[in-house]
Tab-separated table of C-alpha atoms and ligand atoms in Angstrom:
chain	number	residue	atom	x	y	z
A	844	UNK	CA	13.514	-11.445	5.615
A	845	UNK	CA	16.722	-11.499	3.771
A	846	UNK	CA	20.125	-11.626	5.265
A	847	UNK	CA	23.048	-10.645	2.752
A	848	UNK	CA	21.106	-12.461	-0.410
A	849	UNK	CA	19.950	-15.604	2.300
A	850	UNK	CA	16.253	-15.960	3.355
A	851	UNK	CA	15.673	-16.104	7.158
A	852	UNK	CA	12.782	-18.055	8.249
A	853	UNK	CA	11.542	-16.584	11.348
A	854	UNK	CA	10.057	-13.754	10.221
A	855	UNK	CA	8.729	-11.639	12.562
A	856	UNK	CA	5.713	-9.496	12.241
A	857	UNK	CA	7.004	-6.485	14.383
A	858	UNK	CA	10.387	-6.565	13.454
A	859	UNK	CA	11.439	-3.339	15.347
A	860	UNK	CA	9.862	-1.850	17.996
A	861	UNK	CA	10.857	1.283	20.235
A	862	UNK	CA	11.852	1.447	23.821
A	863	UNK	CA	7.795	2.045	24.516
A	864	UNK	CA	6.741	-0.602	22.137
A	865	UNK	CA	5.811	1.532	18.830
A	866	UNK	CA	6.037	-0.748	15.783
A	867	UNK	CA	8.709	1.108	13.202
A	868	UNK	CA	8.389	0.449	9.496
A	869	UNK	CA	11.421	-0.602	7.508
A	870	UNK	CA	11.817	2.136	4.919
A	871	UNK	CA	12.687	1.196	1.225
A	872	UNK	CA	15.529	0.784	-0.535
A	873	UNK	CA	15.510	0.365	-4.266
A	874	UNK	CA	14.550	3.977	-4.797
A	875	UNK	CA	15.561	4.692	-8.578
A	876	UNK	CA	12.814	6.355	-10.974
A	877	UNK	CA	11.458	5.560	-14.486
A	878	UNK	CA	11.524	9.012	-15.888
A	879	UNK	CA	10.011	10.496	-19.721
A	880	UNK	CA	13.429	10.244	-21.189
A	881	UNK	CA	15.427	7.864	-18.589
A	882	UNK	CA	17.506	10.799	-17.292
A	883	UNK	CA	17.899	10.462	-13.258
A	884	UNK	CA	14.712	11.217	-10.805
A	885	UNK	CA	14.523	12.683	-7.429
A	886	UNK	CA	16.468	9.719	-5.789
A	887	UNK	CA	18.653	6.577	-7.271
A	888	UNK	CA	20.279	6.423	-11.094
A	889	UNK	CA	19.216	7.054	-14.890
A	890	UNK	CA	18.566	4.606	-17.036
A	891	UNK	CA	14.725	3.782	-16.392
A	892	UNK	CA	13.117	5.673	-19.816
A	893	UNK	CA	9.225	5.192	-19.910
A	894	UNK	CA	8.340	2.924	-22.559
A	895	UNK	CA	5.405	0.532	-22.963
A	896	UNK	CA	5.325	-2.703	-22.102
A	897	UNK	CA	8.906	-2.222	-20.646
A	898	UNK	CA	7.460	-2.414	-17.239
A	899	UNK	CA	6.005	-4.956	-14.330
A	900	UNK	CA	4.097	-4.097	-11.073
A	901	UNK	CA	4.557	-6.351	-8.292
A	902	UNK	CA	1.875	-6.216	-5.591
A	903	UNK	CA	-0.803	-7.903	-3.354
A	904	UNK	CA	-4.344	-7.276	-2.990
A	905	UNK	CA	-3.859	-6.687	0.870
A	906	UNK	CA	-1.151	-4.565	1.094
A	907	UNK	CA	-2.364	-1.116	1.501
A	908	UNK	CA	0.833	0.226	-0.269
A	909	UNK	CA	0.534	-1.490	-3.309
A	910	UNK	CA	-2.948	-1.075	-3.918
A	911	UNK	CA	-1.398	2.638	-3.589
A	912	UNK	CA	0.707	1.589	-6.822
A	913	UNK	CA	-2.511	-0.222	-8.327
A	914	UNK	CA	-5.098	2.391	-8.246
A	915	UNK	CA	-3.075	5.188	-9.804
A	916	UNK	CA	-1.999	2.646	-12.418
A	917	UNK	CA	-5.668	2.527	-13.028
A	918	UNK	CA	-6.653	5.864	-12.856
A	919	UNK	CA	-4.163	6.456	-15.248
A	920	UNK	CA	-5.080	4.356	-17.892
A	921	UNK	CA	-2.095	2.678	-17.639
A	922	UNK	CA	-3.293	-1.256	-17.639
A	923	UNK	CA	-2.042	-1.637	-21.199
A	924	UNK	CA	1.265	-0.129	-20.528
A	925	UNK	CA	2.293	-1.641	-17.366
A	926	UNK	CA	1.604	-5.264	-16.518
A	927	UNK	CA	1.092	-6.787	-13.245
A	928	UNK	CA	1.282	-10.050	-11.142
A	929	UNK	CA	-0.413	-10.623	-7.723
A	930	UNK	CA	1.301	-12.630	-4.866
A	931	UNK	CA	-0.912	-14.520	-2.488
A	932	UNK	CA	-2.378	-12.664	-0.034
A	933	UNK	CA	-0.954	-14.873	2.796
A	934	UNK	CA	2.583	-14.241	4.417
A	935	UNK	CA	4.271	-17.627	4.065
A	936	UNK	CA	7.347	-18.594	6.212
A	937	UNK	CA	8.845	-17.801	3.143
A	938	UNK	CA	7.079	-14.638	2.094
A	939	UNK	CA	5.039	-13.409	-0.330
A	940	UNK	CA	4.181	-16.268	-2.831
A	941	UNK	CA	2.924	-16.678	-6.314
A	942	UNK	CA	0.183	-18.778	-7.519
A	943	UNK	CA	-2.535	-20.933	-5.579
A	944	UNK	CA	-4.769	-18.367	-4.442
A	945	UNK	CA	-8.263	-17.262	-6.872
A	946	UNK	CA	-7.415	-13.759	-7.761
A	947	UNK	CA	-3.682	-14.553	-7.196
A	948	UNK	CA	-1.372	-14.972	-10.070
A	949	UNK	CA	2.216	-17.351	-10.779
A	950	UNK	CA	5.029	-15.144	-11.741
A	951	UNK	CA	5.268	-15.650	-15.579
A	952	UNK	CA	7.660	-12.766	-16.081
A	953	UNK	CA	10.346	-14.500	-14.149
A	954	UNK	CA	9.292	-17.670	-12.574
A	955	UNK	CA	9.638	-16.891	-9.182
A	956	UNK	CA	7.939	-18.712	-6.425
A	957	UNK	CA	8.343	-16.099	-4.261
A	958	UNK	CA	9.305	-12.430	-3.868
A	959	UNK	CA	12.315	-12.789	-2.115
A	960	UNK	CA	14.200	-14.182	-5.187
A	961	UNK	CA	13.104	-11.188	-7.618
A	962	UNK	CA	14.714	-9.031	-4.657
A	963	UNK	CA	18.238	-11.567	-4.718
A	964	UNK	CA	18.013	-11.399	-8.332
A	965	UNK	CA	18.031	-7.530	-8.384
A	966	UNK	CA	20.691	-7.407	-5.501
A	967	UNK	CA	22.147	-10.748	-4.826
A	968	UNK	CA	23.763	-9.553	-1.133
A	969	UNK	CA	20.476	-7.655	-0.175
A	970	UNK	CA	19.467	-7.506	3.707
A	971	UNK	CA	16.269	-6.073	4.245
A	972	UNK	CA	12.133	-7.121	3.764
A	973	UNK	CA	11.161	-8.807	0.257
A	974	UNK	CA	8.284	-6.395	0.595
A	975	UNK	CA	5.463	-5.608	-2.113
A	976	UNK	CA	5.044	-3.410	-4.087
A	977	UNK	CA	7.660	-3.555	-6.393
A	978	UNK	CA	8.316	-2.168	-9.731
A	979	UNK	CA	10.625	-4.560	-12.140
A	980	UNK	CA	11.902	-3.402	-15.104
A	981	UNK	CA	11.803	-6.182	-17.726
A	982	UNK	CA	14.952	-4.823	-19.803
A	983	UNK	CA	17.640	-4.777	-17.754
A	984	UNK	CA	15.813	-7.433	-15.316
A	985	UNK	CA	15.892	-5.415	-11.795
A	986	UNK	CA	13.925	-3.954	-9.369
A	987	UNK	CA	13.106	0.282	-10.436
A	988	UNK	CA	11.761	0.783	-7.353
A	989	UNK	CA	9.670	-0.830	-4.468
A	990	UNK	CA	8.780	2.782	-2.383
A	991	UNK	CA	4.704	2.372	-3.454
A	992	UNK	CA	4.890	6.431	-2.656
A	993	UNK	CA	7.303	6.941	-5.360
A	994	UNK	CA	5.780	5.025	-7.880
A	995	UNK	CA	2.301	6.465	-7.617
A	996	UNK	CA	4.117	9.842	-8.553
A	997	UNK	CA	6.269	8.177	-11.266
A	998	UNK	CA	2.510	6.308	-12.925
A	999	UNK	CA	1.241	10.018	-12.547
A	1000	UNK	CA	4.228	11.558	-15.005
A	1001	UNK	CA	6.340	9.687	-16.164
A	1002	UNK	CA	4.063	8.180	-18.746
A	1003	UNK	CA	2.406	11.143	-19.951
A	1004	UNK	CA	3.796	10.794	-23.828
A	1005	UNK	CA	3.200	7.126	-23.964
A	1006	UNK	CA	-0.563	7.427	-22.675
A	1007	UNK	CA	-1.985	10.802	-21.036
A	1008	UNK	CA	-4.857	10.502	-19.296
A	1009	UNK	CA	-7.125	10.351	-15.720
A	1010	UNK	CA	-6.973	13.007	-12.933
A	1011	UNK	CA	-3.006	14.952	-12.486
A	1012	UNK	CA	-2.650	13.238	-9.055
A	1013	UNK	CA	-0.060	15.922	-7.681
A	1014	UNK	CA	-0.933	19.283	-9.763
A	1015	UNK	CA	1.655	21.706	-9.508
A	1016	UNK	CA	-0.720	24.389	-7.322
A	1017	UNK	CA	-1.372	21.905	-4.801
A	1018	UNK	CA	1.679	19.976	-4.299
A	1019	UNK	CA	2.557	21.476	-0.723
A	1020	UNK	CA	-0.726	21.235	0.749
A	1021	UNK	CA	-0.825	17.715	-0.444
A	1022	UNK	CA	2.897	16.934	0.998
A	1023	UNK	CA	1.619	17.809	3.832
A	1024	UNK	CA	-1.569	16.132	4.390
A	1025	UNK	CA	0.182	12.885	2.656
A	1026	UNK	CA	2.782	12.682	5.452
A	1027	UNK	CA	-0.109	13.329	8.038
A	1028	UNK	CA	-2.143	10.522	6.420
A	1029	UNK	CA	0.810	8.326	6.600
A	1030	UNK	CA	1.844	8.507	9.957
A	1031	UNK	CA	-2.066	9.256	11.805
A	1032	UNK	CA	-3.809	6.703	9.201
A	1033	UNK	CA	-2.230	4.335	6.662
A	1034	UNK	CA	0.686	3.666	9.465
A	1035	UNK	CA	-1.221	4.302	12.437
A	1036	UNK	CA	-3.550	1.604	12.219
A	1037	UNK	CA	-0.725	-0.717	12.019
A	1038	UNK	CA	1.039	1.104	14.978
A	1039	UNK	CA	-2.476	0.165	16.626
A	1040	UNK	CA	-2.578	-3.459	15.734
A	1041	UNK	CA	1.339	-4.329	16.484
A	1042	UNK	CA	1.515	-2.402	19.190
A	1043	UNK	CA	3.484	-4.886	22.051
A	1044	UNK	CA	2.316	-2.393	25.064
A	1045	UNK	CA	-1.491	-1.141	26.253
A	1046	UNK	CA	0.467	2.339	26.156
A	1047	UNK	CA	1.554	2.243	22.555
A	1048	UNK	CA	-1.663	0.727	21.905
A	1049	UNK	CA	-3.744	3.378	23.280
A	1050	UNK	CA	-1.742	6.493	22.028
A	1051	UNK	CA	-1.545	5.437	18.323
A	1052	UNK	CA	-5.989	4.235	18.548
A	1053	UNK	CA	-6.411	7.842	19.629
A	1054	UNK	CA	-4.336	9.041	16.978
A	1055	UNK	CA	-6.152	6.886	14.268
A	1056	UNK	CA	-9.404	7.978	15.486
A	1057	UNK	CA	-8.306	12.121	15.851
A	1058	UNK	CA	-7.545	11.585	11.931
A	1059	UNK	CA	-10.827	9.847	10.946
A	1060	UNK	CA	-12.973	13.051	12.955
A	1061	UNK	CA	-10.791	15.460	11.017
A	1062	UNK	CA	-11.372	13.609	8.214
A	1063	UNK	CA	-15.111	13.092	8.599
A	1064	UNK	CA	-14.729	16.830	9.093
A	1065	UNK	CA	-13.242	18.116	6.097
A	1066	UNK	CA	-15.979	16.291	3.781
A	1067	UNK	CA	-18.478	17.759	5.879
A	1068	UNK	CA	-18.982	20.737	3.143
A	1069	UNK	CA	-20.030	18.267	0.619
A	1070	UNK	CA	-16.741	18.497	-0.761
A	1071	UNK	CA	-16.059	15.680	-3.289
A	1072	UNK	CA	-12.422	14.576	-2.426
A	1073	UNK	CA	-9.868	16.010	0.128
A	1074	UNK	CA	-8.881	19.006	-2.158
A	1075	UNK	CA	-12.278	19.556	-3.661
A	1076	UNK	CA	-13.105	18.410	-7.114
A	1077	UNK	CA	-9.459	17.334	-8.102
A	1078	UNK	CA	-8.711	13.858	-7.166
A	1079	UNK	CA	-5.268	13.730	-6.057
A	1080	UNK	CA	-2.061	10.815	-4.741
A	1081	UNK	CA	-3.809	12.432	-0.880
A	1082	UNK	CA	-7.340	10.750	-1.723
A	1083	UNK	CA	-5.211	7.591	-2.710
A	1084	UNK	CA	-3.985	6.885	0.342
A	1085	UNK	CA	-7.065	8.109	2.736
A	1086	UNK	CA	-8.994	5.633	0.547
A	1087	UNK	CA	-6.431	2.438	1.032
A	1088	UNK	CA	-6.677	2.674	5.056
A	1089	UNK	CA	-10.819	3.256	4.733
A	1090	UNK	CA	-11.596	0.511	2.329
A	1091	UNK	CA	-9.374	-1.876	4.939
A	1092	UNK	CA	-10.629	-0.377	8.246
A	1093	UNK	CA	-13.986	-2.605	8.828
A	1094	UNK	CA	-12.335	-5.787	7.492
A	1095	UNK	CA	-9.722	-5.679	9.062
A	1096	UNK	CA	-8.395	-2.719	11.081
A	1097	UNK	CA	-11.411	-2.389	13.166
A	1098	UNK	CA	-11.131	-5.756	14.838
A	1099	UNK	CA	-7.679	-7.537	13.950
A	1100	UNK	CA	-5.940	-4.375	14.654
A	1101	UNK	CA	-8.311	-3.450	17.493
A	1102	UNK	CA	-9.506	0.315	16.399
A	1103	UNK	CA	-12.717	-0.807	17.669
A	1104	UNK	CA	-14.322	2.697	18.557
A	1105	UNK	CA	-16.425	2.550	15.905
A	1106	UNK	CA	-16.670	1.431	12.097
A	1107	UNK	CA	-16.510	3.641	8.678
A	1108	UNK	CA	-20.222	2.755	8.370
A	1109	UNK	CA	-20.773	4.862	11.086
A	1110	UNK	CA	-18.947	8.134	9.773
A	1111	UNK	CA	-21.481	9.373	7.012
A	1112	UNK	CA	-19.220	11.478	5.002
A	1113	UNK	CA	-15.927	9.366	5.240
A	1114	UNK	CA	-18.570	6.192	3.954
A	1115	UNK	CA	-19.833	8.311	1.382
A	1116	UNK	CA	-16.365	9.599	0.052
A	1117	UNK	CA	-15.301	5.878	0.379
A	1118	UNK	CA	-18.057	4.503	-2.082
A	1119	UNK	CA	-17.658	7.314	-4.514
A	1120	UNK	CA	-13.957	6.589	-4.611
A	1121	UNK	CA	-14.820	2.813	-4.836
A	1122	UNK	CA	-17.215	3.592	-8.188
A	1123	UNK	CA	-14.661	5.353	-9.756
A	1124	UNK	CA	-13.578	3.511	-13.489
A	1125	UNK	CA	-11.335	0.356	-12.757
A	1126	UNK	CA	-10.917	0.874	-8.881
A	1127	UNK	CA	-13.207	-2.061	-7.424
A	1128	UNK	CA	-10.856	-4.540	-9.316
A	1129	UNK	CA	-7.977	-2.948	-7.425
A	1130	UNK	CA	-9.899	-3.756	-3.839
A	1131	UNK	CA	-10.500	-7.709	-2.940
A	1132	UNK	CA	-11.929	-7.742	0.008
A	1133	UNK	CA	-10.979	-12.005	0.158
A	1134	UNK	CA	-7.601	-11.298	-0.062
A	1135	UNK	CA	-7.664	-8.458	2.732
A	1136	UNK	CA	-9.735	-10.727	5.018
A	1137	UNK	CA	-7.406	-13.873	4.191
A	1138	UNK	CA	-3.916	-11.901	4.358
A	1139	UNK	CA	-4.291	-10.137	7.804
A	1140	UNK	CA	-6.296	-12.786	9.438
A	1141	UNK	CA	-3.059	-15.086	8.742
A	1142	UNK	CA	-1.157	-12.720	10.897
A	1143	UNK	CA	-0.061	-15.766	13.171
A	1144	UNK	CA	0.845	-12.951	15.922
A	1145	UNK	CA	-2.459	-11.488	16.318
A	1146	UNK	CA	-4.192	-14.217	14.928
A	1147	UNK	CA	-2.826	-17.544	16.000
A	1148	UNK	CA	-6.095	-19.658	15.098
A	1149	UNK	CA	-5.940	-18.443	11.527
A	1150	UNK	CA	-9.518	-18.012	11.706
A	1151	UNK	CA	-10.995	-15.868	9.169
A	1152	UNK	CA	-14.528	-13.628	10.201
A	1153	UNK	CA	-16.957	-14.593	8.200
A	1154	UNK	CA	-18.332	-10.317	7.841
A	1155	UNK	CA	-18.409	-7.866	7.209
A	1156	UNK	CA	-20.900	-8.767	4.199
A	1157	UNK	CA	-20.266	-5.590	2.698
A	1158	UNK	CA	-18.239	-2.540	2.552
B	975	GSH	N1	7.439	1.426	2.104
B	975	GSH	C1	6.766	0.432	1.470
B	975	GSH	C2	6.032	-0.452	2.455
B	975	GSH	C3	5.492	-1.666	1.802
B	975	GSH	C4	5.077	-2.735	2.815
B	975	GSH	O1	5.304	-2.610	4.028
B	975	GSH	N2	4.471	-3.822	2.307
B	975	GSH	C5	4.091	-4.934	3.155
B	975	GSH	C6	2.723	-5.452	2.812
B	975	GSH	S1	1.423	-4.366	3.253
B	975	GSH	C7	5.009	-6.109	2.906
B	975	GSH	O2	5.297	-6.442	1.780
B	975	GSH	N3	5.429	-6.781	3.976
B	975	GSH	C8	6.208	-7.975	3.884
B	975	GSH	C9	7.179	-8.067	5.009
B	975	GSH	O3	7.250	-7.123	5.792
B	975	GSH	O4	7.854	-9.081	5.094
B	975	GSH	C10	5.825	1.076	0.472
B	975	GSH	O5	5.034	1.962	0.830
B	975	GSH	O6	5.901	0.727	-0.688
């Protein structure tokens, strides 16, 4: 991580923990917003108007967050208008990195070799995670935003006179129900499975696997009345994020992270909702299945051989 602008070396994997063991995520920091005309957003400071090409998304094909960022930047239709790179799917002992890996890309919007310097460049004394995604604004040269949650809204709006078009991802009528289910997904699902897999005691362990499996029944559950997505026939940010932890969970949650009860094969209507999701225009580029087996079997903590399972064959 960085230290005041300097890169530390001995990164750690769980980097906080509570008194019982429960891993805690670091929560973001650059938290300004592109807006339609560059006037200030929920959080941060004006200046970020929504233009084409004026924008970059940094992410990684593993990272659960940023293929947050990715999909709605595909649903969207926004390919043309924002470009992207992809780091390499392993955590290096300096980071994410650029270049090397098939799929991966080198940085040639800045020339970075790895994440941590777009983060000094954007805040030269910054102490925190060089984490992924981020979104870099080409014009003035600095990081927008690296909160994947708030750029998935920001890809949903903010763009809407420069390109309009795929599924309104938070429509006004439903945008409690989904603020609550999203913080439910987050905590039960998307961040549960990691709670699982860094737990540091059998008690944390157990308590978040029991969690992570409560959510997938309700889950299974609430598709059982043949209901297309989570809210029905509208696609919204809600099915985003249920879809991230599914698409992961027999590559990589189900044994690395050891929520072993049973597999998303075995829940019909979750596998079901998973593949429909998964056929949907532009999203099976978004979902590399190498780079999710590659990046969290590197995981020297839970993985200290490095070896990579050879299945599942398919999703
Ligand atoms: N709050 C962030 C979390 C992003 C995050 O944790 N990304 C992970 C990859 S899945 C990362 O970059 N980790 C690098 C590190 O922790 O050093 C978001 O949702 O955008």
């Amino acid at each position: 991580m960085l230290v005041s602008g300097a890169w530390k070396e001995n990164w750690q994997p769980v980097q906080q923990a509570d008194d019982d063991g429960r891993f805690i995520r670091q929560t973001s920091s650059f938290r300004n917003w592109v807006t339609v005309e560059g006037s200030a957003g929920v959080t941060g400071s004006a200046g970020f108007k929504a233009e084409a090409g004026r924008y970059h998304l940094y992410v990684a094909y593993i990272c659960p967050w940023a293929s947050r960022a990715l999909m709605a930047r595909e649903l969207k239709g926004l390919a043309d208008v924002v470009s992207v790179s992809v780091v390499n799917p392993v955590l290096t002992d300096q980071g994410w990195a650029f270049g090397g890996f098939v799929g991966s890309d080198a940085d040639e919007l800045n020339g970075a070799r790895y994440m941590h310097e777009l983060y000094t460049h954007a805040d030269p004394t910054f102490t925190g995670r060089a984490t992924v995604p981020v979104l870099w604004d080409k014009h003035t040269g600095t990081i927008v935003n690296n909160e994947s949650a708030d750029i998935v809204r920001m890809l949903n709006s903010a763009f809407s006179q420069i390109h309009d078009s795929g599924p309104d991802l938070y429509p006004a009528a439903l945008e409690a129900e989904i603020n609550v289910l999203n913080s439910y997904l987050y905590s039960e699902l998307n961040n549960g499975v990691y709670q699982a897999g860094f737990a540091t005691t059998q008690f944390a362990y157990r308590e978040a696997y029991t969690r992570v499996f409560a959510a997938l029944d309700a889950m299974e559950s609430r598709l059982a009345d043949g209901r297309q997505y989570l809210f029905g026939d509208a696609f919204t940010e809600s099915d985003i994020r249920l879809f991230v932890t599914l698409v992961r969970f027999d590559a990589a949650y189900y044994s690395l992270f050891k929520c072993n009860r049973n597999s998303i094969r075995e829940m019909p209507n979750l596998h079901r909702y998973m593949h429909r999701i998964l056929s949907l225009e532009g999203i099976s580029d978004t979902v590399r299945l190498e780079h999710i087996k590659a990046g969290y079997y590197s995981i020297k903590a839970l993985n200290p051989t490095g070896i990579v399972p050879e299945g599942p064959g398919s999703l």
